[in-house]
PDB file of C-alpha atoms in Angstrom:
ATOM      1  CA  MET A   1      15.001  16.825   3.494  1.00  0.00           C
ATOM      2  CA  ALA A   2      15.324  17.961   7.144  1.00  0.00           C
ATOM      3  CA  ALA A   3      16.361  14.468   8.068  1.00  0.00           C
ATOM      4  CA  ASN A   4      19.105  14.817   5.404  1.00  0.00           C
ATOM      5  CA  ALA A   5      20.248  18.138   6.607  1.00  0.00           C
ATOM      6  CA  GLY A   6      21.044  16.524   9.901  1.00  0.00           C
ATOM      7  CA  HIS A   7      22.317  13.463   8.246  1.00  0.00           C
ATOM      8  CA  GLU A   8      25.050  15.179   6.199  1.00  0.00           C
ATOM      9  CA  HIS A   9      27.407  18.196   6.826  1.00  0.00           C
ATOM     10  CA  ASN A  10      30.968  18.231   5.380  1.00  0.00           C
ATOM     11  CA  GLY A  11      30.257  14.869   3.663  1.00  0.00           C
ATOM     12  CA  LEU A  12      30.078  13.114   6.941  1.00  0.00           C
ATOM     13  CA  HIS A  13      27.392  11.116   8.516  1.00  0.00           C
ATOM     14  CA  GLU A  14      26.046  12.569  11.734  1.00  0.00           C
ATOM     15  CA  ARG A  15      27.337   9.566  13.748  1.00  0.00           C
ATOM     16  CA  ASP A  16      30.827  10.002  12.369  1.00  0.00           C
ATOM     17  CA  ARG A  17      30.863  13.695  12.878  1.00  0.00           C
ATOM     18  CA  THR A  18      29.812  13.106  16.678  1.00  0.00           C
ATOM     19  CA  ASN A  19      32.542  10.345  17.058  1.00  0.00           C
ATOM     20  CA  LEU A  20      35.158  12.694  15.335  1.00  0.00           C
ATOM     21  CA  LYS A  21      34.261  15.616  17.543  1.00  0.00           C
ATOM     22  CA  LEU A  22      34.800  13.359  20.678  1.00  0.00           C
ATOM     23  CA  PHE A  23      38.181  12.341  19.274  1.00  0.00           C
ATOM     24  CA  SER A  24      39.293  15.774  18.520  1.00  0.00           C
ATOM     25  CA  ARG A  25      38.419  17.110  21.977  1.00  0.00           C
ATOM     26  CA  TRP A  26      40.540  14.325  23.538  1.00  0.00           C
ATOM     27  CA  PHE A  27      43.390  14.752  21.049  1.00  0.00           C
ATOM     28  CA  VAL A  28      43.455  18.646  21.816  1.00  0.00           C
ATOM     29  CA  LEU A  29      43.589  17.833  25.491  1.00  0.00           C
ATOM     30  CA  PHE A  30      46.525  15.178  24.729  1.00  0.00           C
ATOM     31  CA  VAL A  31      48.477  17.642  22.841  1.00  0.00           C
ATOM     32  CA  LEU A  32      48.019  20.384  25.609  1.00  0.00           C
ATOM     33  CA  ALA A  33      49.163  17.722  28.131  1.00  0.00           C
ATOM     34  CA  PHE A  34      51.923  16.811  26.053  1.00  0.00           C
ATOM     35  CA  VAL A  35      53.346  20.292  25.504  1.00  0.00           C
ATOM     36  CA  LEU A  36      52.728  21.126  29.155  1.00  0.00           C
ATOM     37  CA  ALA A  37      54.710  18.055  30.206  1.00  0.00           C
ATOM     38  CA  VAL A  38      57.599  18.910  27.720  1.00  0.00           C
ATOM     39  CA  VAL A  39      57.708  22.543  28.694  1.00  0.00           C
ATOM     40  CA  PHE A  40      57.741  21.904  32.525  1.00  0.00           C
ATOM     41  CA  LEU A  41      59.987  18.952  32.592  1.00  0.00           C
ATOM     42  CA  GLY A  42      62.781  19.912  30.083  1.00  0.00           C
ATOM     43  CA  PRO A  43      66.042  17.959  29.888  1.00  0.00           C
ATOM     44  CA  ARG A  44      67.146  17.141  33.464  1.00  0.00           C
ATOM     45  CA  ASP A  45      69.886  14.907  34.890  1.00  0.00           C
ATOM     46  CA  GLY A  46      68.270  14.648  38.347  1.00  0.00           C
ATOM     47  CA  GLY A  47      68.214  10.825  38.587  1.00  0.00           C
ATOM     48  CA  LEU A  48      65.278   8.948  40.230  1.00  0.00           C
ATOM     49  CA  GLY A  49      66.151   9.829  43.744  1.00  0.00           C
ATOM     50  CA  ARG A  50      66.376  13.541  43.196  1.00  0.00           C
ATOM     51  CA  THR A  51      63.356  13.905  40.929  1.00  0.00           C
ATOM     52  CA  PRO A  52      60.265  15.321  42.544  1.00  0.00           C
ATOM     53  CA  TYR A  53      57.272  13.129  42.454  1.00  0.00           C
ATOM     54  CA  TRP A  54      55.106  15.774  40.526  1.00  0.00           C
ATOM     55  CA  HIS A  55      57.633  15.193  37.531  1.00  0.00           C
ATOM     56  CA  PHE A  56      56.347  11.645  37.306  1.00  0.00           C
ATOM     57  CA  VAL A  57      52.938  12.737  37.362  1.00  0.00           C
ATOM     58  CA  LEU A  58      53.348  15.387  34.696  1.00  0.00           C
ATOM     59  CA  ALA A  59      55.328  12.794  32.538  1.00  0.00           C
ATOM     60  CA  LEU A  60      52.432  10.403  32.746  1.00  0.00           C
ATOM     61  CA  LEU A  61      49.658  12.974  32.442  1.00  0.00           C
ATOM     62  CA  PRO A  62      49.430  12.975  28.581  1.00  0.00           C
ATOM     63  CA  LEU A  63      48.782   9.163  28.838  1.00  0.00           C
ATOM     64  CA  LEU A  64      45.167   9.827  30.009  1.00  0.00           C
ATOM     65  CA  PRO A  65      43.857  11.949  27.255  1.00  0.00           C
ATOM     66  CA  GLY A  66      45.997   9.939  24.870  1.00  0.00           C
ATOM     67  CA  TYR A  67      44.214   6.675  25.944  1.00  0.00           C
ATOM     68  CA  PHE A  68      40.835   8.326  25.568  1.00  0.00           C
ATOM     69  CA  ALA A  69      41.770  10.052  22.147  1.00  0.00           C
ATOM     70  CA  SER A  70      43.010   6.548  20.872  1.00  0.00           C
ATOM     71  CA  ARG A  71      39.751   4.904  22.020  1.00  0.00           C
ATOM     72  CA  ALA A  72      37.582   7.656  20.470  1.00  0.00           C
ATOM     73  CA  TYR A  73      39.663   7.204  17.151  1.00  0.00           C
ATOM     74  CA  LEU A  74      39.085   3.465  17.057  1.00  0.00           C
ATOM     75  CA  ARG A  75      35.523   3.818  17.894  1.00  0.00           C
ATOM     76  CA  PHE A  76      35.046   6.380  15.059  1.00  0.00           C
ATOM     77  CA  LEU A  77      36.852   4.019  12.688  1.00  0.00           C
ATOM     78  CA  SER A  78      34.912   1.055  13.653  1.00  0.00           C
ATOM     79  CA  GLU A  79      31.601   2.808  13.438  1.00  0.00           C
ATOM     80  CA  ALA A  80      32.302   4.932  10.280  1.00  0.00           C
ATOM     81  CA  ASP A  81      30.729   4.973   7.133  1.00  0.00           C
ATOM     82  CA  GLU A  82      32.495   2.233   4.882  1.00  0.00           C
ATOM     83  CA  LEU A  83      33.810   4.710   2.400  1.00  0.00           C
ATOM     84  CA  ILE A  84      35.033   6.913   5.151  1.00  0.00           C
ATOM     85  CA  LYS A  85      36.743   3.871   6.866  1.00  0.00           C
ATOM     86  CA  CYS A  86      38.229   2.894   3.625  1.00  0.00           C
ATOM     87  CA  ILE A  87      39.660   6.472   2.960  1.00  0.00           C
ATOM     88  CA  HIS A  88      41.123   6.634   6.564  1.00  0.00           C
ATOM     89  CA  HIS A  89      42.682   3.118   6.206  1.00  0.00           C
ATOM     90  CA  GLU A  90      44.336   4.274   2.942  1.00  0.00           C
ATOM     91  CA  ALA A  91      45.550   7.455   4.452  1.00  0.00           C
ATOM     92  CA  ALA A  92      46.911   5.665   7.500  1.00  0.00           C
ATOM     93  CA  SER A  93      48.617   3.017   5.769  1.00  0.00           C
ATOM     94  CA  LYS A  94      50.268   5.448   3.244  1.00  0.00           C
ATOM     95  CA  SER A  95      51.587   7.743   6.103  1.00  0.00           C
ATOM     96  CA  PHE A  96      52.733   4.782   8.048  1.00  0.00           C
ATOM     97  CA  VAL A  97      54.906   3.635   5.043  1.00  0.00           C
ATOM     98  CA  LEU A  98      56.196   7.075   4.744  1.00  0.00           C
ATOM     99  CA  VAL A  99      57.257   7.097   8.317  1.00  0.00           C
ATOM    100  CA  ILE A 100      59.052   3.721   8.013  1.00  0.00           C
ATOM    101  CA  LEU A 101      60.823   4.938   4.969  1.00  0.00           C
ATOM    102  CA  LEU A 102      61.759   8.336   6.602  1.00  0.00           C
ATOM    103  CA  GLY A 103      62.942   6.230   9.668  1.00  0.00           C
ATOM    104  CA  PHE A 104      65.360   4.120   7.598  1.00  0.00           C
ATOM    105  CA  VAL A 105      66.380   7.239   5.826  1.00  0.00           C
ATOM    106  CA  TYR A 106      67.023   9.229   9.076  1.00  0.00           C
ATOM    107  CA  TYR A 107      69.015   6.108  10.527  1.00  0.00           C
ATOM    108  CA  LEU A 108      71.358   5.996   7.505  1.00  0.00           C
ATOM    109  CA  VAL A 109      71.757   9.966   7.541  1.00  0.00           C
ATOM    110  CA  SER A 110      72.316  10.073  11.168  1.00  0.00           C
ATOM    111  CA  GLN A 111      75.258   7.531  10.714  1.00  0.00           C
ATOM    112  CA  VAL A 112      76.872  10.303   8.528  1.00  0.00           C
ATOM    113  CA  PHE A 113      75.834  13.517  10.251  1.00  0.00           C
ATOM    114  CA  GLY A 114      75.105  12.232  13.774  1.00  0.00           C
ATOM    115  CA  GLU A 115      71.805  12.124  15.681  1.00  0.00           C
ATOM    116  CA  TRP A 116      69.315  14.939  15.812  1.00  0.00           C
ATOM    117  CA  LYS A 117      67.437  14.829  19.018  1.00  0.00           C
ATOM    118  CA  ASP A 118      64.020  16.291  17.671  1.00  0.00           C
ATOM    119  CA  ALA A 119      63.897  13.632  14.909  1.00  0.00           C
ATOM    120  CA  GLY A 120      61.412  11.361  16.539  1.00  0.00           C
ATOM    121  CA  ALA A 121      58.868  14.144  17.166  1.00  0.00           C
ATOM    122  CA  ILE A 122      59.469  15.684  13.780  1.00  0.00           C
ATOM    123  CA  LEU A 123      58.750  12.240  12.109  1.00  0.00           C
ATOM    124  CA  TRP A 124      55.324  12.012  13.945  1.00  0.00           C
ATOM    125  CA  VAL A 125      54.355  15.440  12.987  1.00  0.00           C
ATOM    126  CA  ILE A 126      55.383  14.557   9.296  1.00  0.00           C
ATOM    127  CA  ALA A 127      53.154  11.336   9.795  1.00  0.00           C
ATOM    128  CA  ILE A 128      50.070  13.492  10.820  1.00  0.00           C
ATOM    129  CA  ILE A 129      50.635  15.926   8.128  1.00  0.00           C
ATOM    130  CA  ALA A 130      50.953  13.130   5.533  1.00  0.00           C
ATOM    131  CA  TYR A 131      47.768  11.555   6.998  1.00  0.00           C
ATOM    132  CA  ARG A 132      45.770  14.682   6.660  1.00  0.00           C
ATOM    133  CA  ILE A 133      47.061  15.435   3.093  1.00  0.00           C
ATOM    134  CA  ASN A 134      46.387  11.803   2.067  1.00  0.00           C
ATOM    135  CA  TYR A 135      42.874  11.865   3.721  1.00  0.00           C
ATOM    136  CA  ARG A 136      42.057  15.133   1.736  1.00  0.00           C
ATOM    137  CA  ARG A 137      43.323  13.681  -1.501  1.00  0.00           C
ATOM    138  CA  PHE A 138      41.222  10.586  -1.274  1.00  0.00           C
ATOM    139  CA  TRP A 139      38.301  12.320  -0.041  1.00  0.00           C
ATOM    140  CA  ARG A 140      38.400  14.627  -3.156  1.00  0.00           C
ATOM    141  CA  ARG A 141      38.333  11.565  -5.290  1.00  0.00           C
ATOM    142  CA  PHE A 142      34.791  10.756  -4.065  1.00  0.00           C
ATOM    143  CA  ASP A 143      33.507  14.152  -2.993  1.00  0.00           C
ATOM    144  CA  VAL A 144      31.349  15.199  -5.908  1.00  0.00           C
TER     145      VAL A 144
ATOM    146  CA  MET B   1      32.102  -3.728 -10.686  1.00  0.00           C
ATOM    147  CA  TYR B   2      29.296  -2.662 -12.919  1.00  0.00           C
ATOM    148  CA  ASN B   3      25.978  -1.542 -11.179  1.00  0.00           C
ATOM    149  CA  ARG B   4      22.584  -0.328 -11.895  1.00  0.00           C
ATOM    150  CA  LEU B   5      22.152   1.724  -8.657  1.00  0.00           C
ATOM    151  CA  ARG B   6      21.627   5.135 -10.239  1.00  0.00           C
ATOM    152  CA  PRO B   7      18.754   4.191 -12.416  1.00  0.00           C
ATOM    153  CA  LEU B   8      17.069   2.177  -9.723  1.00  0.00           C
ATOM    154  CA  ARG B   9      17.418   5.135  -7.325  1.00  0.00           C
ATOM    155  CA  THR B  10      16.198   7.663  -9.941  1.00  0.00           C
ATOM    156  CA  GLU B  11      13.228   5.561 -10.749  1.00  0.00           C
ATOM    157  CA  ARG B  12      12.089   5.897  -7.273  1.00  0.00           C
ATOM    158  CA  GLY B  13      12.822   9.717  -7.225  1.00  0.00           C
ATOM    159  CA  TRP B  14      15.404   9.393  -4.352  1.00  0.00           C
ATOM    160  CA  SER B  15      18.422  11.628  -4.060  1.00  0.00           C
ATOM    161  CA  GLN B  16      21.755  10.220  -3.225  1.00  0.00           C
ATOM    162  CA  ALA B  17      21.440  11.618   0.320  1.00  0.00           C
ATOM    163  CA  ALA B  18      18.109  10.084   0.744  1.00  0.00           C
ATOM    164  CA  LEU B  19      19.223   6.711  -0.453  1.00  0.00           C
ATOM    165  CA  GLY B  20      22.294   6.988   1.843  1.00  0.00           C
ATOM    166  CA  GLU B  21      20.042   7.733   4.672  1.00  0.00           C
ATOM    167  CA  ARG B  22      17.954   4.654   4.021  1.00  0.00           C
ATOM    168  CA  LEU B  23      21.095   2.487   3.968  1.00  0.00           C
ATOM    169  CA  GLY B  24      22.887   4.212   6.790  1.00  0.00           C
ATOM    170  CA  VAL B  25      25.838   5.445   4.716  1.00  0.00           C
ATOM    171  CA  SER B  26      26.988   8.876   3.316  1.00  0.00           C
ATOM    172  CA  ARG B  27      25.973  10.466   0.005  1.00  0.00           C
ATOM    173  CA  GLN B  28      29.508  10.221  -1.010  1.00  0.00           C
ATOM    174  CA  THR B  29      29.405   6.394  -0.568  1.00  0.00           C
ATOM    175  CA  ILE B  30      26.301   6.220  -2.774  1.00  0.00           C
ATOM    176  CA  ASN B  31      27.913   8.544  -5.328  1.00  0.00           C
ATOM    177  CA  ALA B  32      31.279   6.626  -5.529  1.00  0.00           C
ATOM    178  CA  ILE B  33      29.229   3.327  -5.940  1.00  0.00           C
ATOM    179  CA  GLU B  34      27.249   4.903  -8.690  1.00  0.00           C
ATOM    180  CA  GLY B  35      30.226   6.200 -10.377  1.00  0.00           C
ATOM    181  CA  GLY B  36      31.806   2.855 -10.367  1.00  0.00           C
ATOM    182  CA  LYS B  37      34.811   4.295  -8.154  1.00  0.00           C
ATOM    183  CA  TYR B  38      33.979   2.050  -5.181  1.00  0.00           C
ATOM    184  CA  ASP B  39      32.650  -1.480  -4.814  1.00  0.00           C
ATOM    185  CA  PRO B  40      30.422  -1.679  -1.720  1.00  0.00           C
ATOM    186  CA  SER B  41      30.982  -4.240   1.061  1.00  0.00           C
ATOM    187  CA  LEU B  42      28.956  -7.407   1.112  1.00  0.00           C
ATOM    188  CA  PRO B  43      26.551  -6.343   3.945  1.00  0.00           C
ATOM    189  CA  LEU B  44      25.861  -2.931   2.073  1.00  0.00           C
ATOM    190  CA  ALA B  45      25.418  -4.754  -1.290  1.00  0.00           C
ATOM    191  CA  PHE B  46      22.802  -7.043   0.609  1.00  0.00           C
ATOM    192  CA  ALA B  47      21.206  -3.982   2.147  1.00  0.00           C
ATOM    193  CA  ILE B  48      20.801  -2.394  -1.335  1.00  0.00           C
ATOM    194  CA  SER B  49      19.470  -5.556  -2.795  1.00  0.00           C
ATOM    195  CA  LYS B  50      16.814  -5.733   0.194  1.00  0.00           C
ATOM    196  CA  LEU B  51      15.851  -2.135  -0.220  1.00  0.00           C
ATOM    197  CA  PHE B  52      15.246  -2.508  -3.952  1.00  0.00           C
ATOM    198  CA  LYS B  53      13.849  -5.989  -3.568  1.00  0.00           C
ATOM    199  CA  LEU B  54      15.915  -7.328  -6.320  1.00  0.00           C
ATOM    200  CA  PRO B  55      18.634 -10.059  -6.262  1.00  0.00           C
ATOM    201  CA  ILE B  56      22.070  -8.680  -5.970  1.00  0.00           C
ATOM    202  CA  GLU B  57      23.105  -9.952  -9.482  1.00  0.00           C
ATOM    203  CA  ARG B  58      20.350  -7.923 -10.932  1.00  0.00           C
ATOM    204  CA  ILE B  59      22.102  -4.673  -9.420  1.00  0.00           C
ATOM    205  CA  PHE B  60      25.656  -5.623  -9.556  1.00  0.00           C
ATOM    206  CA  ASP B  61      27.585  -7.605 -12.165  1.00  0.00           C
ATOM    207  CA  PRO B  62      31.243  -8.535 -11.280  1.00  0.00           C
ATOM    208  CA  ASP B  63      32.004  -9.436 -14.866  1.00  0.00           C
ATOM    209  CA  LYS B  64      31.562  -5.963 -16.155  1.00  0.00           C
ATOM    210  CA  THR B  65      33.053  -2.471 -14.958  1.00  0.00           C
ATOM    211  CA  GLY B  66      31.723   0.991 -14.246  1.00  0.00           C
ATOM    212  CA  SER B  67      27.805   1.673 -13.903  1.00  0.00           C
ATOM    213  CA  ASP B  68      24.948   2.613 -16.150  1.00  0.00           C
ATOM    214  CA  ASP B  69      26.340   6.149 -16.324  1.00  0.00           C
ATOM    215  CA  VAL B  70      29.599   4.906 -17.749  1.00  0.00           C
ATOM    216  CA  GLU B  71      27.947   2.616 -20.155  1.00  0.00           C
ATOM    217  CA  ARG B  72      25.570   5.527 -21.408  1.00  0.00           C
ATOM    218  CA  ALA B  73      28.446   8.023 -21.625  1.00  0.00           C
ATOM    219  CA  SER B  74      30.685   5.636 -23.726  1.00  0.00           C
ATOM    220  CA  GLY B  75      27.731   4.995 -25.940  1.00  0.00           C
TER     221      GLY B  75
END
């Protein structure tokens, strides 16, 4: 029983929880670096010659935690319990389809009302939220 | 796909979590297979077959649906 207590918590296998924790840490760092870059860089029209070098560093900063977050997520998926893997794939494919559809809708709407500069970022936020909702929905189907 | 996983497990007095532990999968996976909601992968089906020392076709039947529970519930 003690082994089982270590084996399962929140329905996830111990190995999956460890991998997911690693992904979460890198993802939080990625979001922080991204927000930092957006806040400090802001919209500028400096041109390459007049842009200070630390702006380039700041712009590239989110890439590092982003790379490690992606790697950790792929590792989580490849090693995950097969049902968890199936649920994640289903949630990812549905949110991907949603983003594609919304992208097309946005393109058509922008032809009428003009472009919205934050549309790209909002689309990704919608994708992440849709992913979480679909994951919860599919998980509930099996979590008894 | 029909399966006899639950009766085989309960015969041995194992919980879903204990069986999941032996097979390296979560309790939810075992629960979903027993409930006929999820068909296991080929490697997992072979691992189940090896664990219960039974041929796969004695545990799973692709020509029927559900599990022993579903069969019993429907009479």
